[in-house]
Coordinates of C-alpha atoms in Angstrom, one line a residue:
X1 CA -38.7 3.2 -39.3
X2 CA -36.8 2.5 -35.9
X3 CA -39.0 0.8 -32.8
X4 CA -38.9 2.2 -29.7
X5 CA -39.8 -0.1 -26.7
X6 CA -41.3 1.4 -23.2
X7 CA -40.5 -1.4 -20.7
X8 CA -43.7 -0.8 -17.8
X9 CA -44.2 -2.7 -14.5
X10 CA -46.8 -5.1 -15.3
X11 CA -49.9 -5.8 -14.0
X12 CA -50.6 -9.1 -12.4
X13 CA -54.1 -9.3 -10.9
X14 CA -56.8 -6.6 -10.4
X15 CA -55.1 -5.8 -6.7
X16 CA -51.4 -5.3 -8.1
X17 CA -50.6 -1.4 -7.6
X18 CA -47.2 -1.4 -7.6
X19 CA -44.1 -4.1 -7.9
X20 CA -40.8 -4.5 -6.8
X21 CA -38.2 -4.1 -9.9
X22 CA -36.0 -6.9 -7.8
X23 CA -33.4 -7.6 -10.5
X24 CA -32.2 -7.2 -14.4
X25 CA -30.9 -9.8 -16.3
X26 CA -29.6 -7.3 -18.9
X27 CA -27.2 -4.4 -19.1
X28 CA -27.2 -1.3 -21.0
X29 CA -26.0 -2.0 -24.6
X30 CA -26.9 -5.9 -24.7
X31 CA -28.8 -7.5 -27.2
X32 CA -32.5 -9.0 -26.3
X33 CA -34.2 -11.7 -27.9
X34 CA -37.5 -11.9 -27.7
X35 CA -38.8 -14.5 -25.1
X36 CA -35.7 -13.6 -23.0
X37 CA -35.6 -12.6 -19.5
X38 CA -34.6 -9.4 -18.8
X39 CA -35.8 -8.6 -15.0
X40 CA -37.4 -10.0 -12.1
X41 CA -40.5 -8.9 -10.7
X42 CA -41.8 -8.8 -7.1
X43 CA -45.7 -8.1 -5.9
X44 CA -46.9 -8.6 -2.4
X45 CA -47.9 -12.1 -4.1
X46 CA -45.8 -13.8 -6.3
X47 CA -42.1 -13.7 -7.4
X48 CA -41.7 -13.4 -11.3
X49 CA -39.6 -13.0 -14.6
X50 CA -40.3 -11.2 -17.2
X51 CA -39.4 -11.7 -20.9
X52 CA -38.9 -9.5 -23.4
X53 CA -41.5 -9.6 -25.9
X54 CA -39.5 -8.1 -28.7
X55 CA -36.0 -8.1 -30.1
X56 CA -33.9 -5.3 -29.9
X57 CA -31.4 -3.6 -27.6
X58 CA -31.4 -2.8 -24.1
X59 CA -30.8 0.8 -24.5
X60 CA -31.7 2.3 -20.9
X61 CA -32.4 1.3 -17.9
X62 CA -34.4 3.6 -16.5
X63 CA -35.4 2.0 -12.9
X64 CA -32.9 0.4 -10.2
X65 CA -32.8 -2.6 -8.2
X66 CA -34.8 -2.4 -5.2
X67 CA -37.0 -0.1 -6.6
X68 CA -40.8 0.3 -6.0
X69 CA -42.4 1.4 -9.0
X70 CA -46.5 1.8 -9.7
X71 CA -48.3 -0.8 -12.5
X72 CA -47.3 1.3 -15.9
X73 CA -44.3 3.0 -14.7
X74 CA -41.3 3.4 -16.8
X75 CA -38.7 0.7 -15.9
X76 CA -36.5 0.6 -19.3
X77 CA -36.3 1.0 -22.7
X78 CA -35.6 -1.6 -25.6
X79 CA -35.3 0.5 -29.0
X80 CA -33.3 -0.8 -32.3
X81 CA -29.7 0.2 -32.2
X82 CA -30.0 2.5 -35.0
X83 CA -32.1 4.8 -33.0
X84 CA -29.8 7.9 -31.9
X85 CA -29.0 8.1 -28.2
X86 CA -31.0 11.6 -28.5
X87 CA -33.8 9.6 -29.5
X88 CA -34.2 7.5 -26.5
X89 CA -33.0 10.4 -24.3
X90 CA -36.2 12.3 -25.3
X91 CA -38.4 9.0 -25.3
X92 CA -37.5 8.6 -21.6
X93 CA -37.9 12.1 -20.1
X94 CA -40.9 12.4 -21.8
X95 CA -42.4 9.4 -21.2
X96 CA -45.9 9.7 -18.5
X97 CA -47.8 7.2 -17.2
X98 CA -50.9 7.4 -15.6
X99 CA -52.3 4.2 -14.8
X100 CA -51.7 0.8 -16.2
X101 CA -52.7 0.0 -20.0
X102 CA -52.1 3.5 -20.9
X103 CA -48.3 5.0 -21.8
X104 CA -47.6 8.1 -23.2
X105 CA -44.0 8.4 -24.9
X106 CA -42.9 10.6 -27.5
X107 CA -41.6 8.9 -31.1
X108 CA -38.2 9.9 -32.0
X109 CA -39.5 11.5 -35.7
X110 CA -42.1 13.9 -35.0
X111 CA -42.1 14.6 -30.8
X112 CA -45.5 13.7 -30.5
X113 CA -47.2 11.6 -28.2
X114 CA -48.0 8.1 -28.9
X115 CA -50.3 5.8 -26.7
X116 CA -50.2 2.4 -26.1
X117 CA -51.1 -0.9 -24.3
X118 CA -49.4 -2.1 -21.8
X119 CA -48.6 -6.4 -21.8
X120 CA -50.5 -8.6 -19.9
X121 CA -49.2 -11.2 -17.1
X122 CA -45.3 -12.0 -17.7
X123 CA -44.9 -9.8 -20.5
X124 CA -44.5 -5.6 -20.1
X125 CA -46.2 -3.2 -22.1
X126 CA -44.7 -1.3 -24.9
X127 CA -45.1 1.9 -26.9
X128 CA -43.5 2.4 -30.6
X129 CA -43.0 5.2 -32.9
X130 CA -44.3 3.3 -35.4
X131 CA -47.7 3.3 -33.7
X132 CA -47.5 7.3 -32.9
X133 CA -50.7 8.7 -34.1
X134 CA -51.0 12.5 -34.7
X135 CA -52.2 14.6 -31.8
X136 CA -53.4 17.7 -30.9
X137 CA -52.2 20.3 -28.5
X138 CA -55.6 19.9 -26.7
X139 CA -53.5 16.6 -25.2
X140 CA -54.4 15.9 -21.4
X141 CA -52.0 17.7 -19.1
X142 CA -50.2 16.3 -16.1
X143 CA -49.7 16.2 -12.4
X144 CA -52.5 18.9 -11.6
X145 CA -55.6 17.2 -12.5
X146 CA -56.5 20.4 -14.5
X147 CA -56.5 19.0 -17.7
X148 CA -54.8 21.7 -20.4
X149 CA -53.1 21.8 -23.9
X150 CA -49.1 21.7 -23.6
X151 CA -49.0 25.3 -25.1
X152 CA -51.1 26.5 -22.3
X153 CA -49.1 24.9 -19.4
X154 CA -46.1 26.6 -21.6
X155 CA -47.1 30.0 -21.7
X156 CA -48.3 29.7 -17.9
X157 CA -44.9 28.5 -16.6
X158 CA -43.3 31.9 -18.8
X159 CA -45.8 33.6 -17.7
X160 CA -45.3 32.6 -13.5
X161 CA -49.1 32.0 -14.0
X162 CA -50.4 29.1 -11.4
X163 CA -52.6 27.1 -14.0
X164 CA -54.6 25.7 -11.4
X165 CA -56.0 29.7 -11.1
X166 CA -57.4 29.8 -14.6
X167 CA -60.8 28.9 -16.4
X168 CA -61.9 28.0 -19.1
X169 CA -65.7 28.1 -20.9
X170 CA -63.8 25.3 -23.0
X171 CA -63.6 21.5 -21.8
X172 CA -60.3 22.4 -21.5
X173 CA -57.7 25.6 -20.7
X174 CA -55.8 26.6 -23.6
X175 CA -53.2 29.3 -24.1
X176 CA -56.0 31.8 -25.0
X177 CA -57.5 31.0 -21.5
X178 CA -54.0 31.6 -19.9
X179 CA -53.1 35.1 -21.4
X180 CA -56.8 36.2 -20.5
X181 CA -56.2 35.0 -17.0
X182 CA -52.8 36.7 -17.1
X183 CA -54.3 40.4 -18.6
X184 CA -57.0 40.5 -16.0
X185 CA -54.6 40.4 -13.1
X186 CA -53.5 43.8 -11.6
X187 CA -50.4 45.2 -13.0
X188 CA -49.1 46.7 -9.7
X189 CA -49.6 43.0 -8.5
X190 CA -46.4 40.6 -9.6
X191 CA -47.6 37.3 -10.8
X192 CA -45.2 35.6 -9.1
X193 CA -42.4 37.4 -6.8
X194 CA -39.8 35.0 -7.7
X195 CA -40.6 32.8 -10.7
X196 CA -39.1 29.7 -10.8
X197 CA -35.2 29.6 -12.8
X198 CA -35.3 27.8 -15.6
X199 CA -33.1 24.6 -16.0
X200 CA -32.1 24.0 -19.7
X201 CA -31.1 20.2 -19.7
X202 CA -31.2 17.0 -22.3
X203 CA -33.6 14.1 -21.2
X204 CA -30.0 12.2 -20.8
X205 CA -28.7 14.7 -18.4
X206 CA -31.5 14.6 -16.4
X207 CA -31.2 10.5 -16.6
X208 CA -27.5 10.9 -15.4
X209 CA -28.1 13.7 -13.0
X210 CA -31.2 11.2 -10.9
X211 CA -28.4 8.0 -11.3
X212 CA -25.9 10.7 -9.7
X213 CA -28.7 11.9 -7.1
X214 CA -27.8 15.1 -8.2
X215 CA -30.2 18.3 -7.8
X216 CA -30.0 20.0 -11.0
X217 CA -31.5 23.2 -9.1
X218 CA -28.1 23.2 -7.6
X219 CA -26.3 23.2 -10.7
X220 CA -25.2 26.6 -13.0
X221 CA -24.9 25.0 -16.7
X222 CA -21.8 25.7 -18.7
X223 CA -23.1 24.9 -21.8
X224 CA -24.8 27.2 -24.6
X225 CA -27.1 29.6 -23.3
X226 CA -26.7 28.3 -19.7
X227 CA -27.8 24.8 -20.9
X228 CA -26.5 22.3 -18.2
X229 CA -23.9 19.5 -19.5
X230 CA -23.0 15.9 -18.5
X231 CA -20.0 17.2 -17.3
X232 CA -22.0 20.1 -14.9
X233 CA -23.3 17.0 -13.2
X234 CA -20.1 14.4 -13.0
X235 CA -18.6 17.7 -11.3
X236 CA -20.6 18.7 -8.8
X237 CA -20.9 14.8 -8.1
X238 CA -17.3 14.3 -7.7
X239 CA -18.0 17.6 -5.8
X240 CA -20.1 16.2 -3.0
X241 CA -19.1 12.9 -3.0
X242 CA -15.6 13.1 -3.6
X243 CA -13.4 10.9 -5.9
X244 CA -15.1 7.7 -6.5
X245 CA -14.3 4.6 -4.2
X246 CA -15.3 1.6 -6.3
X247 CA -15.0 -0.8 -3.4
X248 CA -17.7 1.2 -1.2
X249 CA -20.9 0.4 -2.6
X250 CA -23.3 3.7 -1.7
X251 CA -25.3 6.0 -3.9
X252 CA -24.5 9.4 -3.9
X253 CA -27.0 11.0 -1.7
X254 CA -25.8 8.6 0.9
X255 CA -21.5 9.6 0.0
X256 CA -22.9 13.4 0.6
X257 CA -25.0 12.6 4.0
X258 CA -21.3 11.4 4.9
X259 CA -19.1 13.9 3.9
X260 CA -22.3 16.5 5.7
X261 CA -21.8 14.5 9.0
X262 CA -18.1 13.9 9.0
X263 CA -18.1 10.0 8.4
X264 CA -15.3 8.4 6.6
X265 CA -17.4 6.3 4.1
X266 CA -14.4 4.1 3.5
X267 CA -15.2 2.4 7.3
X268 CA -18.7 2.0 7.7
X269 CA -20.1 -1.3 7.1
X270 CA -23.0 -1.8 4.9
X271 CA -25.8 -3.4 6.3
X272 CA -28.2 -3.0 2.4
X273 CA -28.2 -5.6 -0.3
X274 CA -24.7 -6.9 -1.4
X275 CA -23.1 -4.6 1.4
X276 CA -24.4 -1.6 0.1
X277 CA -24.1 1.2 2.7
X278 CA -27.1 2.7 3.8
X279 CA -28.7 6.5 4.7
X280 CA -29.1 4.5 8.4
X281 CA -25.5 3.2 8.5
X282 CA -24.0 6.7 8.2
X283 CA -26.3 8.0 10.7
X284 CA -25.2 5.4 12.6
X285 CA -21.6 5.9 12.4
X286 CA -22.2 9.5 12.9
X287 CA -23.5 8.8 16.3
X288 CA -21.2 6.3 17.3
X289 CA -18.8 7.2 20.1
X290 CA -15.9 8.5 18.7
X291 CA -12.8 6.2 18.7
X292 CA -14.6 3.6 19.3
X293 CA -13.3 0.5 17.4
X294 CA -14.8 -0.4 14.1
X295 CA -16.9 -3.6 14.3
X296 CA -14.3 -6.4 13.8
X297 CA -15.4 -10.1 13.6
X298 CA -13.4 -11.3 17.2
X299 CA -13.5 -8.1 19.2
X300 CA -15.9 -7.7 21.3
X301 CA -16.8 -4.4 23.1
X302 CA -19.0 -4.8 26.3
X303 CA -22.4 -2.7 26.0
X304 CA -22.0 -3.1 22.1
X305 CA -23.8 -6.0 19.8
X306 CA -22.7 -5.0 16.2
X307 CA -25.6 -5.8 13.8
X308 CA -26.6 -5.5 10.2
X309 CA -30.1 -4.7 9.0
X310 CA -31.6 -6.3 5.9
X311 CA -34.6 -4.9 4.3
X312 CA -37.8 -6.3 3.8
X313 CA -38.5 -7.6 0.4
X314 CA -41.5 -7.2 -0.9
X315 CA -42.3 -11.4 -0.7
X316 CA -40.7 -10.9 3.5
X317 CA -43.0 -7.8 3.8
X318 CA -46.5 -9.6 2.7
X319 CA -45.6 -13.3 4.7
X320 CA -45.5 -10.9 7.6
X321 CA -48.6 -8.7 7.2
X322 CA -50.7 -12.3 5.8
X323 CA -49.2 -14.2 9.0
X324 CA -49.3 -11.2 11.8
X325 CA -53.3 -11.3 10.2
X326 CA -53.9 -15.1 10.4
X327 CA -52.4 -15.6 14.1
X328 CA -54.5 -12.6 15.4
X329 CA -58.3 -13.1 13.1
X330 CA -58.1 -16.5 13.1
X331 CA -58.4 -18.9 16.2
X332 CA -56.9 -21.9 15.6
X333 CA -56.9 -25.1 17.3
X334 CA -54.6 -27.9 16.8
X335 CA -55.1 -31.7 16.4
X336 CA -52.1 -34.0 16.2
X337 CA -51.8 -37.6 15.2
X338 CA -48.8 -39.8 14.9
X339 CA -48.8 -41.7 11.6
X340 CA -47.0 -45.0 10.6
X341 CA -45.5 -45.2 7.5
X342 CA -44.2 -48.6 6.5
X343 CA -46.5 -49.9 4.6
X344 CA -46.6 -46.6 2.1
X345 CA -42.9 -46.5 2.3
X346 CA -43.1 -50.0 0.7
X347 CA -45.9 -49.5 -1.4
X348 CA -43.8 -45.8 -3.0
X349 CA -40.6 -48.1 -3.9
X350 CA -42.8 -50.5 -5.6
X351 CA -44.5 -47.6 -8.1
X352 CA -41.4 -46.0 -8.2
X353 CA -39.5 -48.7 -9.9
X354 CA -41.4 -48.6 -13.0
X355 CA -42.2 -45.3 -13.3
X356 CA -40.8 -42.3 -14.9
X357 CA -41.5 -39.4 -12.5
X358 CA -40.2 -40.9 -9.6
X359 CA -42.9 -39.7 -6.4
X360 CA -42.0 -38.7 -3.1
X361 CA -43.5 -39.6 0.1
X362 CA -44.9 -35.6 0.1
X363 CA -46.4 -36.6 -3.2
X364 CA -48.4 -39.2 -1.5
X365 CA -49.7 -37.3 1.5
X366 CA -51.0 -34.4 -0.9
X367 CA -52.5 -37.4 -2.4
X368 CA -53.9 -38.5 0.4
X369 CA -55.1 -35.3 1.8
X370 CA -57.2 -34.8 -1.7
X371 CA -58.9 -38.1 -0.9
X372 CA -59.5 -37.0 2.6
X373 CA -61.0 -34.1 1.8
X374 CA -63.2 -35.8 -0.7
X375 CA -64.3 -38.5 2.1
X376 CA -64.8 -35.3 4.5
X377 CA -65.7 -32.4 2.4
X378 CA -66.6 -30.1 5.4
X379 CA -63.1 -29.5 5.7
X380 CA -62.4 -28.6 1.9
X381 CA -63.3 -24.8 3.1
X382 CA -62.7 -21.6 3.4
X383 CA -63.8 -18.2 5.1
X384 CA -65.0 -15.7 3.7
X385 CA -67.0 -12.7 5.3
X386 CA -70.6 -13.6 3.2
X387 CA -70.3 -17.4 4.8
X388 CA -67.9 -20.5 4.3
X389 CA -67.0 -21.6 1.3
X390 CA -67.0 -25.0 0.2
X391 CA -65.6 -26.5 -2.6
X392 CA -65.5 -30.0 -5.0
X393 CA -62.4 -30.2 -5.6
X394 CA -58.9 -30.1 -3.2
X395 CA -56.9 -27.6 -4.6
X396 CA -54.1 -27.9 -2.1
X397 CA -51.0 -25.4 -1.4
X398 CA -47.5 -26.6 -0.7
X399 CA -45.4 -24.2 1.0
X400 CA -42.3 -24.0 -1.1
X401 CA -39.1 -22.3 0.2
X402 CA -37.2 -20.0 -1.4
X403 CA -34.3 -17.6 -0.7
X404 CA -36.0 -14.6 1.1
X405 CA -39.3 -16.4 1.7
X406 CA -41.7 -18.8 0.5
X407 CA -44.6 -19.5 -2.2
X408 CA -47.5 -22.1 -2.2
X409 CA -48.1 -23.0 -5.5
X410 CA -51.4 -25.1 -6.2
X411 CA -52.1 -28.6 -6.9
X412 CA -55.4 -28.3 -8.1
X413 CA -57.9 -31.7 -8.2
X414 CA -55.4 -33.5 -6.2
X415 CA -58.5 -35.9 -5.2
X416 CA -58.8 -37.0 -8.6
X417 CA -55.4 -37.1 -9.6
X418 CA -52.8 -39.8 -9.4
X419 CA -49.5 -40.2 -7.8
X420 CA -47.8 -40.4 -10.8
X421 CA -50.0 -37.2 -11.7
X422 CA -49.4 -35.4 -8.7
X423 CA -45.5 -36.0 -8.4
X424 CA -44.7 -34.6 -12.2
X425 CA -46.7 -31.9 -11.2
X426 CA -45.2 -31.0 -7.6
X427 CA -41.8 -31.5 -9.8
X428 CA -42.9 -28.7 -11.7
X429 CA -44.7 -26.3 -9.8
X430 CA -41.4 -26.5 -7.1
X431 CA -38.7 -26.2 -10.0
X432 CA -40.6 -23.1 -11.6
X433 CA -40.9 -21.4 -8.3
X434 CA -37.5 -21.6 -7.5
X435 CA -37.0 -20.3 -10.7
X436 CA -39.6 -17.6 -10.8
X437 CA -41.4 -18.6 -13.2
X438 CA -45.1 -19.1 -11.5
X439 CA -48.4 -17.6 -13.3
X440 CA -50.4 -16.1 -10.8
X441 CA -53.2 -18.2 -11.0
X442 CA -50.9 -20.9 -10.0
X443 CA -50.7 -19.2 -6.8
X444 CA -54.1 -18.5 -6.1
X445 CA -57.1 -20.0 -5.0
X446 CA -55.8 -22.6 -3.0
X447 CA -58.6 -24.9 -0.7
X448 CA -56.3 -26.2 1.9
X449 CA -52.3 -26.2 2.5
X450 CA -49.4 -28.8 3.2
X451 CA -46.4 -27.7 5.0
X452 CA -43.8 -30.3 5.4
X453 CA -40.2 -30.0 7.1
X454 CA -39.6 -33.5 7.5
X455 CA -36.7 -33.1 5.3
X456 CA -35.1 -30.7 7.5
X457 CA -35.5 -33.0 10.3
X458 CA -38.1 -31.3 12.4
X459 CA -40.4 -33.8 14.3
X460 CA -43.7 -31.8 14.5
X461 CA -44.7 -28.6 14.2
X462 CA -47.6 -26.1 14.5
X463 CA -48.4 -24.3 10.7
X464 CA -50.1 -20.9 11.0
X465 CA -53.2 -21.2 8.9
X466 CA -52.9 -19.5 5.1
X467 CA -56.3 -17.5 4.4
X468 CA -58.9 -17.9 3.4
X469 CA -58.2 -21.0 3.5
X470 CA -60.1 -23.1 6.8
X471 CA -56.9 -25.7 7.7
X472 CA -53.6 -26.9 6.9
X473 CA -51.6 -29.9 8.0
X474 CA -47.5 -29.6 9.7
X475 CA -45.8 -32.6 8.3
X476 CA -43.2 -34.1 10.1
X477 CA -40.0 -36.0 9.9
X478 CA -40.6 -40.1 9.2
X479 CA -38.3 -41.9 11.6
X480 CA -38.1 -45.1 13.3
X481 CA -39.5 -45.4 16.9
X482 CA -40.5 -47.8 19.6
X483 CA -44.7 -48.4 19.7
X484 CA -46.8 -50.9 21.4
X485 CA -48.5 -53.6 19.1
X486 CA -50.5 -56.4 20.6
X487 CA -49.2 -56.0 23.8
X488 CA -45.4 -55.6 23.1
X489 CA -43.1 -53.4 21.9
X490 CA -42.2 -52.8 18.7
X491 CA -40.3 -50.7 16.1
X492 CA -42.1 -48.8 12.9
X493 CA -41.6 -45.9 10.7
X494 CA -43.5 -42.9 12.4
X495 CA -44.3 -39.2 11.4
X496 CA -46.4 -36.8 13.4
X497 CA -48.7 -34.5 11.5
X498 CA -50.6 -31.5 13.2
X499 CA -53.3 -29.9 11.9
X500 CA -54.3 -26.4 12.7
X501 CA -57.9 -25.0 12.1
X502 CA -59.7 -22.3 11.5
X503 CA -62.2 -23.0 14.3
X504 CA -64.9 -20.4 12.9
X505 CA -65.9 -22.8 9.9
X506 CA -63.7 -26.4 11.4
X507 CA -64.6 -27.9 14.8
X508 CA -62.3 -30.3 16.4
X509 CA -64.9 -33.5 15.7
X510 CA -64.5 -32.6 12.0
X511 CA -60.6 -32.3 11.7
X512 CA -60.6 -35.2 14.0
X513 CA -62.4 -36.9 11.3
X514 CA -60.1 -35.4 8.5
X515 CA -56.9 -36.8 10.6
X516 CA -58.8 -40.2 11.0
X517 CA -59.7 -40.5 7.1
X518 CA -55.8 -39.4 6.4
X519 CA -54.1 -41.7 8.9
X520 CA -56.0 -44.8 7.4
X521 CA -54.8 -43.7 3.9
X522 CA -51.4 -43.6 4.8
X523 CA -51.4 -46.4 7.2
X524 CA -53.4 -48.9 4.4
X525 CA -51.7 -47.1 1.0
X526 CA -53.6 -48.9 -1.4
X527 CA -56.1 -46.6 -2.5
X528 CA -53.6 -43.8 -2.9
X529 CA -52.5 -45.3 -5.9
X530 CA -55.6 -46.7 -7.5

């Protein structure tokens, strides 16, 4: 029997409520091995991929780009490719989804509902028609809250009865309960004065008609019996939107707001992802002077700044909200230290040449942060509400940039770990986060965080402090300057590092400490690599 696959929005963590679909890595039609990524992923916490956890064929895809969809909704469907398009038409408009781990979809053999789970972390859940299991018309209804059978909500929507109106001595309202409710009402007393016209369309019409942002209300079917077609809807598209301009990326709604407010499409410039033209760039063009000159690259018009607007993905929208939080809860203070480097620069090019994982001097200051904690372990903190937590191990964040934002992906034990240790690992966590490939715990939990932008030249800097966490440390850019030494000027390796604290669980003695502990560990490398 043919397998047909519900691709959800997966749940990742007990907080997650909704993600982000940000990207497919498979079109309509194309094969799927298990194992192989088929979308991207975003949550307010973490960037991800998600594999396919079947084979099969990418038959729809239900959700777009961009699109915010709640844990369990429908996103796509993977089905065999002998399953009929009818088939996976019906499986799709039928599909419900209440809340994660539960999916309701309808097999393509018998049209009754099937339930199953949904997948756990980097997977997606699934529902098959080989699992459907027989059920009764006494199945939970939908949208209401009022649960009743699927003939009762029938015979109430033929009937213009408002379901919500009838009870039931039963746990739950059945058809019975509906025509009792319907007989008691007074005959001179319509039900409804205009009941609701009924729209005959296939589960792929309706698919084409929301990818078209077409209304079907608006639509009077051609087919048989007043059943609306696939070609009702590419009409009245054409209709609104006019003929189809492949080089102005829009969606439909957007092509009718447009042609409603007079706007030649063809000359605004999209300001959404890959240029696509936005609800807010028409309005804007609408209520632009008219004749004024279209935004050209070396005009200039005095009074005017022409500017494009990118959206806030969902990684943009939670750096923001966790930030704007941090610099207005938490009261930092900042204690900076410069830091000379010679000594470990020699002592790295000397480990480096016989190893394998080759370590970089960030490798070494995480290292050397894990041993200062352990020397100070005040400082290995965070806080909480209930009191300050403190911790055995440094578990320590390093902020990682990527396009759109950034992740800090955890180190854990760095105080016990080597450089060697720490290095394959850094190697790692940064190539999988680029990559989008982080588990969530890899994310989470962190005890105290490194941000270093020596590498893009910046001499010191001030890091806002990433809660719960109670500190992290700026790194800055290693470069040669004049200090004293005995008396007389000299020339050395220096970086400046600033840390900022969280000054309800860190006073400035105690970070001073930290910085003290951390400077001797750079400035006498030995230990580090012990």
């Amino acid at each position: 029997m043919a397998n047909i696959k519900a691709i959800i929005m997966p749940k990742w963590g007990l907080e997650m409520v909704e993600g982000t679909l940000a990207k497919w890595h498979v079109t309509e039609g194309q094969p799927v091995d298990k194992g192989q990524p088929i979308m991207d992923v975003e949550t307010e916490k973490i960037a991800n991929e998600v594999e396919a956890d079947i084979p099969g064929v990418m038959r729809r895809r239900v959700a777009e780009e961009g699109q915010v969809i709640p844990v369990g909704g429908l996103l796509g469907v993977i089905a065999d490719k002998d399953v009929s398009d009818a088939d996976v038409d019906a499986f799709v408009g039928s599909y419900k989804s209440e809340a994660f781990g539960r999916v309701e979809a309808l097999g393509s053999d018998n049209d009754k509902p099937a339930q199953a789970s949904a997948g756990s972390a980097g997977s997606y859940g699934s529902a098959s028609v080989n699992d459907t299991a027989g059920v009764s018309d006494e199945d939970d209804g939908e949208g209401s809250g009022k649960r009743a059978s699927p003939r009762a909500r029938k015979l109430a929507e033929t009937l213009g009865v408002d379901i919500n109106k009838v009870t039931s001595d039963g746990p739950r309202i059945s058809d019975r309960d509906v025509q009792a409710y319907f007989d008691s009402l007074p005959k001179d007393k319509p039900v409804a004065a205009e009941p609701p016209r009924k729209l005959w369309a296939t589960p792929r019409v309706k698919v084409l008609a929301k990818k078209l942002g077409v209304d079907l209300a608006d639509l009077v079917g051609t087919g048989k019996n007043g059943r609306i077609t696939q070609d009702d809807v590419r009409a009245y598209a054409d209709e609104i939107n006019g003929p189809l301009n492949e080089d102005v990326r829009s969606t439909p709604a957007v092509r009718k707001l447009a042609k409603e407010l007079g706007v030649d499409i063809a000359r605004v410039q999209g300001s959404g992802k890959n240029g696509r033209i936005t609800r807010e760039d028409v309005e804007a063009a609408a209520a632009a002077p008219k004749g004024a000159p279209a935004p050209a690259g070396t005009s200039y018009v005095p009074g005017e700044n022409p500017h494009t607007v990118q959206p806030l993905n969902t990684m943009r929208k939670t750096i923001a909200r966790r930030l704007t939080e941090a610099k207005q809860n938490i009261p930092h203070i900042y204690l900076t230290v410069d830091v000379e480097l010679d000594r470990l620069l020699a002592r790295r090019q000397k480990v480096n040449a016989s190893a394998d994982v080759k370590a970089s001097v960030n490798d070494f200051i995480i290292r050397a942060c894990g041993l200062a904690l352990k020397h100070v372990p005040q400082m290995n903190v965070q806080y909480h509400d209930d009191g300050l937590h403190f911790f055995k191990h440094a578990d320590i964040s390093m902020a990682v940039s990527l396009e759109g934002g950034l992740i800090t992906p955890i180190v854990r034990a760095a105080d016990v770990k080597s450089v060697q240790d720490i290095a394959a690992e850094t190697k790692d966590l940064a190539s999988r986060a680029r990559s989008g490939k982080l588990k969530m715990e890899e994310i989470q939990g962190g005890t105290f965080s490194i941000s270093n932008m020596g590498m893009l030249g910046i001499r010191n800097f001030d890091a806002v402090i990433n809660p719960p966490q109670g500190a992290i440390l700026a790194v800055g850019k290693g470069e040669e300057r004049i200090i004293a030494r005995n008396g007389a000027p000299a020339v050395a390796t220096v970086m400046t590092v600033t840390l900022s604290c969280d000054h309800r669980a860190i006073d400035g003695a105690l970070g001073a400490r930290f910085l003290e502990v951390f400077k001797d560990l750079i400035e006498e490398p030995l230990a580090l690599v012990l």
